Tab-separated table of N, CA and C in Angstrom:
chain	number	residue	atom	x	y	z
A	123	UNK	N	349.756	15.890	78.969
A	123	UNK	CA	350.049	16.435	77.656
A	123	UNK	C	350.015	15.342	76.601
A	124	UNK	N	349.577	15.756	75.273
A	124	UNK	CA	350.008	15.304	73.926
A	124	UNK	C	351.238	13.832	74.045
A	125	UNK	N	351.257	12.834	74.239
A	125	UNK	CA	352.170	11.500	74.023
A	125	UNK	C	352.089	10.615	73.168
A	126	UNK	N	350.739	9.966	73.510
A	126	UNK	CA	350.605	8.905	72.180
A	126	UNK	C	351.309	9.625	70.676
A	127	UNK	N	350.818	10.987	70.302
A	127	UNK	CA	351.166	10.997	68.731
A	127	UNK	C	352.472	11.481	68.429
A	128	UNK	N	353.364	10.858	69.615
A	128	UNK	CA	354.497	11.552	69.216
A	128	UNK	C	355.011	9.983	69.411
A	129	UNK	N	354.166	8.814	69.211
A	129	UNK	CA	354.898	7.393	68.694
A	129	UNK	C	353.777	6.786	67.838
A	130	UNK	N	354.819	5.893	67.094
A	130	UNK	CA	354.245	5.483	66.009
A	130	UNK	C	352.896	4.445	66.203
A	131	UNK	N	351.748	4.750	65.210
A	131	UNK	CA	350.849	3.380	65.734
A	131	UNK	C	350.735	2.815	66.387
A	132	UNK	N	352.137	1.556	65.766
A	132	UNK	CA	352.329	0.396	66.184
A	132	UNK	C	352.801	0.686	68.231
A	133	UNK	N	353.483	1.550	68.535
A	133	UNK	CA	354.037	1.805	69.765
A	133	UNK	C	352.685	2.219	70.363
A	134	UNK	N	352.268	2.915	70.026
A	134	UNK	CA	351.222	3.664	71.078
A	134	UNK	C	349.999	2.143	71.311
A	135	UNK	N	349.839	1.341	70.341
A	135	UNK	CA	348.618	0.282	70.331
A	135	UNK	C	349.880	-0.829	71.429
A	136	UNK	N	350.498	-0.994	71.405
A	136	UNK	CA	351.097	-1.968	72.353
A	136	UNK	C	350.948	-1.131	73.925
A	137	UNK	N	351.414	0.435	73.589
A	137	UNK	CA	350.992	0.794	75.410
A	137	UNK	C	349.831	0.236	75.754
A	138	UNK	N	348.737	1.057	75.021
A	138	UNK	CA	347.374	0.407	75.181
A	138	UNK	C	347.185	-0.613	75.505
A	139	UNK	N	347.485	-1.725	74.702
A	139	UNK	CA	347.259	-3.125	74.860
A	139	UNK	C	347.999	-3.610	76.371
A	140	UNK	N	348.980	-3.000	76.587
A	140	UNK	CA	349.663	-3.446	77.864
A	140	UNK	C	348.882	-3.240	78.981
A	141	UNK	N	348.283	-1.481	79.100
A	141	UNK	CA	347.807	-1.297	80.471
A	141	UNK	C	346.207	-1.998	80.166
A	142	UNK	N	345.712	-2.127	79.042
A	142	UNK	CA	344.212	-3.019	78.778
A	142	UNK	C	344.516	-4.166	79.499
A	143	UNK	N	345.978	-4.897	79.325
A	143	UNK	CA	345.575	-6.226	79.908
A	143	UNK	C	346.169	-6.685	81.264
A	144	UNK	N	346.797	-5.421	81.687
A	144	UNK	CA	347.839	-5.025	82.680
A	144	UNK	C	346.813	-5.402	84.311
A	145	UNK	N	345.542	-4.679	84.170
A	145	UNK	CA	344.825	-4.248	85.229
A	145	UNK	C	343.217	-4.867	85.033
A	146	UNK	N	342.779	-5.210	85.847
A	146	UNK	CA	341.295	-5.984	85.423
A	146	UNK	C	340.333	-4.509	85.455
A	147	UNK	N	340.671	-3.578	86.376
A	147	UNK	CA	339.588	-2.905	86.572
A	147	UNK	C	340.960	-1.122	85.920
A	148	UNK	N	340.219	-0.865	84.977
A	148	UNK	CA	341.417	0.475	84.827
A	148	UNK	C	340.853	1.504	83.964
A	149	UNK	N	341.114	3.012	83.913
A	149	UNK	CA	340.895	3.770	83.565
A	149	UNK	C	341.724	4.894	82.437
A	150	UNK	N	341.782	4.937	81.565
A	150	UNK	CA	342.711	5.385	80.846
A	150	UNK	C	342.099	7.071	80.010
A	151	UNK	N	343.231	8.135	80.363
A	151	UNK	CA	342.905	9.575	79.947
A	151	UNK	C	343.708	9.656	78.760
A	152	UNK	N	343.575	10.164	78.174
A	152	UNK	CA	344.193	10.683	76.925
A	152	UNK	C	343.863	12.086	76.171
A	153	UNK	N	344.847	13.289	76.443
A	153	UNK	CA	344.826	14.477	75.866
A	153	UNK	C	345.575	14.623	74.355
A	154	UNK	N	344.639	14.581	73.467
A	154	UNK	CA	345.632	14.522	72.537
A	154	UNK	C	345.260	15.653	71.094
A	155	UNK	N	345.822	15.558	69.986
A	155	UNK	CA	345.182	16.117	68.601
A	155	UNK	C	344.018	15.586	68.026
A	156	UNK	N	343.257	16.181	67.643
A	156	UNK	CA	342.135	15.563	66.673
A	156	UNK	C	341.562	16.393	65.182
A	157	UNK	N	340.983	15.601	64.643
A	157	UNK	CA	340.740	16.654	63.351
A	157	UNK	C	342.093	17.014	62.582
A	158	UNK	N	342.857	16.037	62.552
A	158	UNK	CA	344.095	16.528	61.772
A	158	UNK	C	343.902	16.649	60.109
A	159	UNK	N	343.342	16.057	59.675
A	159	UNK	CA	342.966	16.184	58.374
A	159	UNK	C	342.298	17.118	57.665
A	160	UNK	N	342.172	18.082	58.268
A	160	UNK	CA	341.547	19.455	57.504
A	160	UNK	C	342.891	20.302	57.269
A	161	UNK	N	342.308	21.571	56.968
A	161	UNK	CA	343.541	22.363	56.376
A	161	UNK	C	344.114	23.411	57.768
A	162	UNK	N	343.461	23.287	58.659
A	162	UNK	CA	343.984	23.809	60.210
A	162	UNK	C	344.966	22.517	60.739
A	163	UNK	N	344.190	21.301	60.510
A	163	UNK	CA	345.543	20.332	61.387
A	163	UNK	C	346.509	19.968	60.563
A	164	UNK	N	346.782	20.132	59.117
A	164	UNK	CA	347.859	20.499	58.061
A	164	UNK	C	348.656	20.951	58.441
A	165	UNK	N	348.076	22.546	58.945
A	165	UNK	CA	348.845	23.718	58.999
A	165	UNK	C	349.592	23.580	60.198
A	166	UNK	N	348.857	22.573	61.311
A	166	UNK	CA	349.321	22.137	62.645
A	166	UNK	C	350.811	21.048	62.433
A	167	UNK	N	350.510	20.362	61.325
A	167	UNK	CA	351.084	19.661	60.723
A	167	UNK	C	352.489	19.851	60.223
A	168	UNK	N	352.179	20.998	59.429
A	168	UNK	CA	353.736	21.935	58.603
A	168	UNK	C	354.223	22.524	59.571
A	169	UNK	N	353.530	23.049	60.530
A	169	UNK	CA	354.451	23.770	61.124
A	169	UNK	C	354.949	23.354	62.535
A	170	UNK	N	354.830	22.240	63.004
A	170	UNK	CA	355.849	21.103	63.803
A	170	UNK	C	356.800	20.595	63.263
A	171	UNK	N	357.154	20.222	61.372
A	171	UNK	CA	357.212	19.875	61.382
A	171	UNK	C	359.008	20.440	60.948
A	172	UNK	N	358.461	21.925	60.390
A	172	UNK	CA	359.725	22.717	60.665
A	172	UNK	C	360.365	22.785	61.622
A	173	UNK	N	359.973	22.748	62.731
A	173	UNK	CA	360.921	22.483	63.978
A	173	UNK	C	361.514	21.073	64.209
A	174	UNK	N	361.145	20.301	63.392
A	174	UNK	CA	362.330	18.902	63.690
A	174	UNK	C	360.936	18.351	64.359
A	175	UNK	N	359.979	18.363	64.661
A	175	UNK	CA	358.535	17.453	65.257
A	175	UNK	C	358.383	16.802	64.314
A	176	UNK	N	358.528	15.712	64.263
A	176	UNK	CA	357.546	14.891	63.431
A	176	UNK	C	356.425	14.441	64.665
A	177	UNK	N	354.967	14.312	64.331
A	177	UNK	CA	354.493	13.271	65.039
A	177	UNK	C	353.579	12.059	64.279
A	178	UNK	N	354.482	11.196	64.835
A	178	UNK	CA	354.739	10.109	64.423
A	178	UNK	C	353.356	9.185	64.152
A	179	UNK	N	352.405	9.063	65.371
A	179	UNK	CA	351.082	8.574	65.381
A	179	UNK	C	349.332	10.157	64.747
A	180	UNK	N	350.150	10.183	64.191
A	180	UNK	CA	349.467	11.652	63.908
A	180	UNK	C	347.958	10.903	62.914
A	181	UNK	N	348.387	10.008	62.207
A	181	UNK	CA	347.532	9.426	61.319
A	181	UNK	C	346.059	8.677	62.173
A	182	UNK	N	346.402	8.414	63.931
A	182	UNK	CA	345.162	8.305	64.760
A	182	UNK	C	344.244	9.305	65.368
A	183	UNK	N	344.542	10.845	65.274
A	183	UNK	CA	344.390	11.610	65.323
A	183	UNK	C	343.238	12.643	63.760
A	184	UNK	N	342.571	11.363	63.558
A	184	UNK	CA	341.768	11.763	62.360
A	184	UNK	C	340.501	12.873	62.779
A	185	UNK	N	339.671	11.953	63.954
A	185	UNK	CA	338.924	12.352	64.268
A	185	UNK	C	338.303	11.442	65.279
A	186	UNK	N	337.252	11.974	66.359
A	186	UNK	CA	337.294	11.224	67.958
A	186	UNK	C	336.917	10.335	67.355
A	187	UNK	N	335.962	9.432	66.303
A	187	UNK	CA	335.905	8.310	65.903
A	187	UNK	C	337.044	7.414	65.837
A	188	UNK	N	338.117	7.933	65.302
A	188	UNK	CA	339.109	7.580	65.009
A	188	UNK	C	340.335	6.965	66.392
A	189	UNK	N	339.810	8.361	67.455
A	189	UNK	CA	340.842	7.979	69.047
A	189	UNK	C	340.024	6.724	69.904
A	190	UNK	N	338.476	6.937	69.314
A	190	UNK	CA	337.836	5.715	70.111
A	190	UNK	C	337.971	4.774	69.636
A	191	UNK	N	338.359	4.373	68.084
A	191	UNK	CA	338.211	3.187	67.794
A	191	UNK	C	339.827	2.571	68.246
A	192	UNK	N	340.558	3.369	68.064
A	192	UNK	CA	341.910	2.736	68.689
A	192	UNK	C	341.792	2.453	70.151
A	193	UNK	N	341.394	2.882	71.247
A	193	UNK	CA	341.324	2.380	72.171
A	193	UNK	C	340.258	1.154	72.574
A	194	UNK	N	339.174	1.121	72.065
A	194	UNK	CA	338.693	-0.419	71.676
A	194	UNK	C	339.706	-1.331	71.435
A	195	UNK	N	339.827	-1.120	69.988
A	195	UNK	CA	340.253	-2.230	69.276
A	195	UNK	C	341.797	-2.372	70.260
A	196	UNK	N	342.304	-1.950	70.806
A	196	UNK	CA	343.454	-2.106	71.943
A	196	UNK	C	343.097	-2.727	73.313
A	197	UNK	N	341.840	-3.513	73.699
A	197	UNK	CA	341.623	-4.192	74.449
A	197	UNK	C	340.512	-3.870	75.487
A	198	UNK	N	340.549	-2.259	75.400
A	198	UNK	CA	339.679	-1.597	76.075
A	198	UNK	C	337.622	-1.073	75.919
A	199	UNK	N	337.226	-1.646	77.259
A	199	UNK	CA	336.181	-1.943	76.923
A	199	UNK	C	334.854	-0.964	76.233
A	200	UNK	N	334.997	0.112	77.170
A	200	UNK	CA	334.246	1.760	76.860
A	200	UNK	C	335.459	2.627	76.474
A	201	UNK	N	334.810	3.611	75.023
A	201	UNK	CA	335.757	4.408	74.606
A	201	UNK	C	334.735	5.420	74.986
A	202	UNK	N	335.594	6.779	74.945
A	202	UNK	CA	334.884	8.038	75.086
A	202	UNK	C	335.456	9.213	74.573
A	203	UNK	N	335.058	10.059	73.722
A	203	UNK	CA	335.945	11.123	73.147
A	203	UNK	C	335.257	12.342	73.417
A	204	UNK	N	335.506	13.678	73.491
A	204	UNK	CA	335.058	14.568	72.785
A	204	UNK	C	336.143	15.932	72.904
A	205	UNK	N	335.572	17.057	71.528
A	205	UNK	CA	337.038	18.139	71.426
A	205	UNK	C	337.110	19.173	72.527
A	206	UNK	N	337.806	19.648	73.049
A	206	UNK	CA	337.960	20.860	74.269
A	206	UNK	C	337.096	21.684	74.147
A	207	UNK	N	336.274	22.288	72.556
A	207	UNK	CA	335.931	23.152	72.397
A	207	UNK	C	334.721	22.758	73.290
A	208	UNK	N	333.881	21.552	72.822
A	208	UNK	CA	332.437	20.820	73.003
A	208	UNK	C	332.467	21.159	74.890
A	209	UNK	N	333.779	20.480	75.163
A	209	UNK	CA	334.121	20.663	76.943
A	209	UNK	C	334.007	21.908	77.332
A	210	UNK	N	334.635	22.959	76.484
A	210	UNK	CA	334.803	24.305	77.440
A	210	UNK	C	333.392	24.461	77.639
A	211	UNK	N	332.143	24.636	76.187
A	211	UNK	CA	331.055	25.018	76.061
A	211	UNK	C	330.267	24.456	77.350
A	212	UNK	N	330.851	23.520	77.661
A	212	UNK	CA	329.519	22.618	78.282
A	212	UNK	C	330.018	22.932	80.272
A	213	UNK	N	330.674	23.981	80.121
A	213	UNK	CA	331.374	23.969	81.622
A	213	UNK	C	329.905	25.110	81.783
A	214	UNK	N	329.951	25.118	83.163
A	214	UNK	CA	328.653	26.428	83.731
A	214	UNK	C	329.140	28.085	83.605
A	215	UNK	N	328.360	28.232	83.368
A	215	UNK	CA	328.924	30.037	82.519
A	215	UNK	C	329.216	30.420	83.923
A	216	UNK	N	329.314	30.914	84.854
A	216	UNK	CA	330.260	31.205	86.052
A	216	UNK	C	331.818	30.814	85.814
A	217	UNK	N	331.905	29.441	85.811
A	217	UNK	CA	333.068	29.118	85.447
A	217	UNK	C	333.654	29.790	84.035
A	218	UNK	N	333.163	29.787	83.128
A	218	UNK	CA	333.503	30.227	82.097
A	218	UNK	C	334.310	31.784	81.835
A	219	UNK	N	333.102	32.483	82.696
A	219	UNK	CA	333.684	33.714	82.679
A	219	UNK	C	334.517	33.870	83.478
A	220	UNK	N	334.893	33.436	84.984
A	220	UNK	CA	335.746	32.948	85.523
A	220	UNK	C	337.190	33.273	84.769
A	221	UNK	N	337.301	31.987	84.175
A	221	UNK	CA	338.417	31.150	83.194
A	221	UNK	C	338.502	32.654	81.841
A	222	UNK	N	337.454	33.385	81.500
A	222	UNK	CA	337.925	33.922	80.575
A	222	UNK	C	338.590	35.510	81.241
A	223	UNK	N	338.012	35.965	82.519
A	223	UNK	CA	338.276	36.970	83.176
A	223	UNK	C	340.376	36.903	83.504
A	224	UNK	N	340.611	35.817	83.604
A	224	UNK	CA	342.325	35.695	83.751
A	224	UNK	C	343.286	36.037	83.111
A	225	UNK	N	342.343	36.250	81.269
A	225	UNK	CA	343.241	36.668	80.603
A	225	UNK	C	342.265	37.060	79.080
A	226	UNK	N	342.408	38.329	78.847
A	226	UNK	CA	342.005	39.057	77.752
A	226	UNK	C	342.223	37.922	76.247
A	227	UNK	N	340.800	37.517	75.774
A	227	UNK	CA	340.783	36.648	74.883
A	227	UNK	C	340.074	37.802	73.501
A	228	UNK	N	341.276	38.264	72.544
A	228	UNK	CA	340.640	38.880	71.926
A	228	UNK	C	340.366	38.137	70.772
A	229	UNK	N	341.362	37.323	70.254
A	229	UNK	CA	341.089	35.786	69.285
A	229	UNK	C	340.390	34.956	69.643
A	230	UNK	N	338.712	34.927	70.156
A	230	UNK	CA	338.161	33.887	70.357
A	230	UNK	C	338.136	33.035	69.612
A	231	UNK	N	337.586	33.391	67.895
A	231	UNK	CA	337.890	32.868	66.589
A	231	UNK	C	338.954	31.496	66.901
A	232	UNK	N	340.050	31.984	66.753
A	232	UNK	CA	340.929	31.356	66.822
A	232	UNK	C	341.408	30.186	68.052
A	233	UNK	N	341.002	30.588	69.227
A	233	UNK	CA	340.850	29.486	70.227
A	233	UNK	C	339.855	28.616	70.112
A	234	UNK	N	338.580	29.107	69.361
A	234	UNK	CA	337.945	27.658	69.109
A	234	UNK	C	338.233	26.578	67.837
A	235	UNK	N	338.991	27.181	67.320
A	235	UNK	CA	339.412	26.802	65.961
A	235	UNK	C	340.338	25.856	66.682
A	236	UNK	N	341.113	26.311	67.476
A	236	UNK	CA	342.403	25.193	68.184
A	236	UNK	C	341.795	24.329	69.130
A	237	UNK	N	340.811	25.041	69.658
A	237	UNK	CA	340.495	24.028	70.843
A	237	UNK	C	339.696	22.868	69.917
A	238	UNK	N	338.894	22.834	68.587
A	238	UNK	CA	338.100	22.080	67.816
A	238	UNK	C	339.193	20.653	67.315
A	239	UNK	N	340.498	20.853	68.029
A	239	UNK	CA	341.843	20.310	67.014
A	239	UNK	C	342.668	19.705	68.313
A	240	UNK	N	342.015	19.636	69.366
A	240	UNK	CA	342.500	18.712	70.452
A	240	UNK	C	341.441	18.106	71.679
A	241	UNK	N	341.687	16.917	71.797
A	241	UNK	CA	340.048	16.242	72.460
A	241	UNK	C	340.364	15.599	73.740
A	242	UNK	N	339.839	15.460	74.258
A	242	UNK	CA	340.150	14.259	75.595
A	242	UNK	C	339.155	12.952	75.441
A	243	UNK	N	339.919	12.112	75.633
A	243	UNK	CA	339.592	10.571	75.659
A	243	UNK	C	339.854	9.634	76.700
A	244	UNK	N	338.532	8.911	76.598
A	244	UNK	CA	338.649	7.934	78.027
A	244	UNK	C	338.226	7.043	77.749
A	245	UNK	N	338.695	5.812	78.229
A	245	UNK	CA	338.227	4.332	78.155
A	245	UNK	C	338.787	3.602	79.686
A	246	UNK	N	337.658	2.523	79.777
A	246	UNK	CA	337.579	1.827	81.013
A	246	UNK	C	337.513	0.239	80.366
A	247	UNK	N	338.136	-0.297	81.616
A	247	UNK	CA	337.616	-1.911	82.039
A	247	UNK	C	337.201	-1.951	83.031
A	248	UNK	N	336.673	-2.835	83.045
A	248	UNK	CA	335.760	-3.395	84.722
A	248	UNK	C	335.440	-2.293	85.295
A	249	UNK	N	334.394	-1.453	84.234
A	249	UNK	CA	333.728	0.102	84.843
A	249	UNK	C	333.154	-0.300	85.877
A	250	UNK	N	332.504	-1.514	86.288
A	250	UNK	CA	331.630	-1.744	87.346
A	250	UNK	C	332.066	-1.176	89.009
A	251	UNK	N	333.155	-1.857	88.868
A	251	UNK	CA	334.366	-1.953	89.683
A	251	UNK	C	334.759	-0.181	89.952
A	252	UNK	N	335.236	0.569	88.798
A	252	UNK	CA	335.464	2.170	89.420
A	252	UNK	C	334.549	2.310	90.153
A	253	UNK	N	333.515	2.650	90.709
A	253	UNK	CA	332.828	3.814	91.182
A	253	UNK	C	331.967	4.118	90.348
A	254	UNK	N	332.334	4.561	89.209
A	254	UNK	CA	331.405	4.955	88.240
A	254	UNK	C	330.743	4.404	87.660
A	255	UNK	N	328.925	5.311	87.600
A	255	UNK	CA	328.028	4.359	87.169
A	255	UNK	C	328.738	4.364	84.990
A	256	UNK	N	328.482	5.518	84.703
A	256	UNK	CA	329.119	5.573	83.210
A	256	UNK	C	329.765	6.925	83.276
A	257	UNK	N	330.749	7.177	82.362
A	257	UNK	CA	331.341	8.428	82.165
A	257	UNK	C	330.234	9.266	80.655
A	258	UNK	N	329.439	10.106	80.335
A	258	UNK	CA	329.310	10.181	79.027
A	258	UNK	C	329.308	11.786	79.134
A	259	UNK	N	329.307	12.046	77.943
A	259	UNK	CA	329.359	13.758	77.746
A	259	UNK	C	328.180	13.688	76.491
């Protein structure tokens, strides 16, 4: 789940920096917000914020440019981003219908609108070393 943006910058770039220099060979996931700066991640915005949420690192959460360049510039060698929506699309339509057969999606509208507003991110060191030749989407 959602962690980094519920600490500030400065906190979340020291995790980073820790497990970057923690491990020679390492892999790092990150589920988080993206696209906060439109008038949907606003609205994502106001209305956490009525409940006593602040989130705190919300300002890295611009856009996947924005989640990759923080994990670079935090020590890490390959960044990788992209939004859930780009992911769901790109799964094999078996699966898809699958995943949509479980539960009556009559707001599609609206699930891609949310899913466009949270991304997954990955960065490696010593990719050589995983297994993996590259991760890319």
């Amino acid at each position: 789940r959602c962690v980094l943006v519920y600490m500030t910058p400065e906190q979340s770039a020291n995790l980073l920096k820790w497990a970057a220099s923690s491990f020679e060979t390492a892999m790092f996931i990150n589920y988080e917000q993206v696209n906060m700066d439109d008038r949907f991640g606003q609205i994502m915005i106001e209305n956490l914020r009525r409940r006593s949420c602040d989130l705190a690192g919300v300002e890295t959460c611009k856009s996947l440019e924005s989640q990759k360049e923080r994990l670079l510039l935090n020590g890490w060698e390959t960044a990788s981003a992209v939004n859930m929506m780009e992911l769901y699309s790109g799964l094999p339509r078996a699966e898809v219908n699958r995943i949509e057969s479980l539960e009556f999606l009559d707001e599609m509208e609206l699930l891609e609108q949310l899913m466009r507003h949270y991304c997954l991110c990955w960065a490696t060191r010593g990719g050589q070393e995983l297994g993996l030749k590259e991760i890319t989407y």
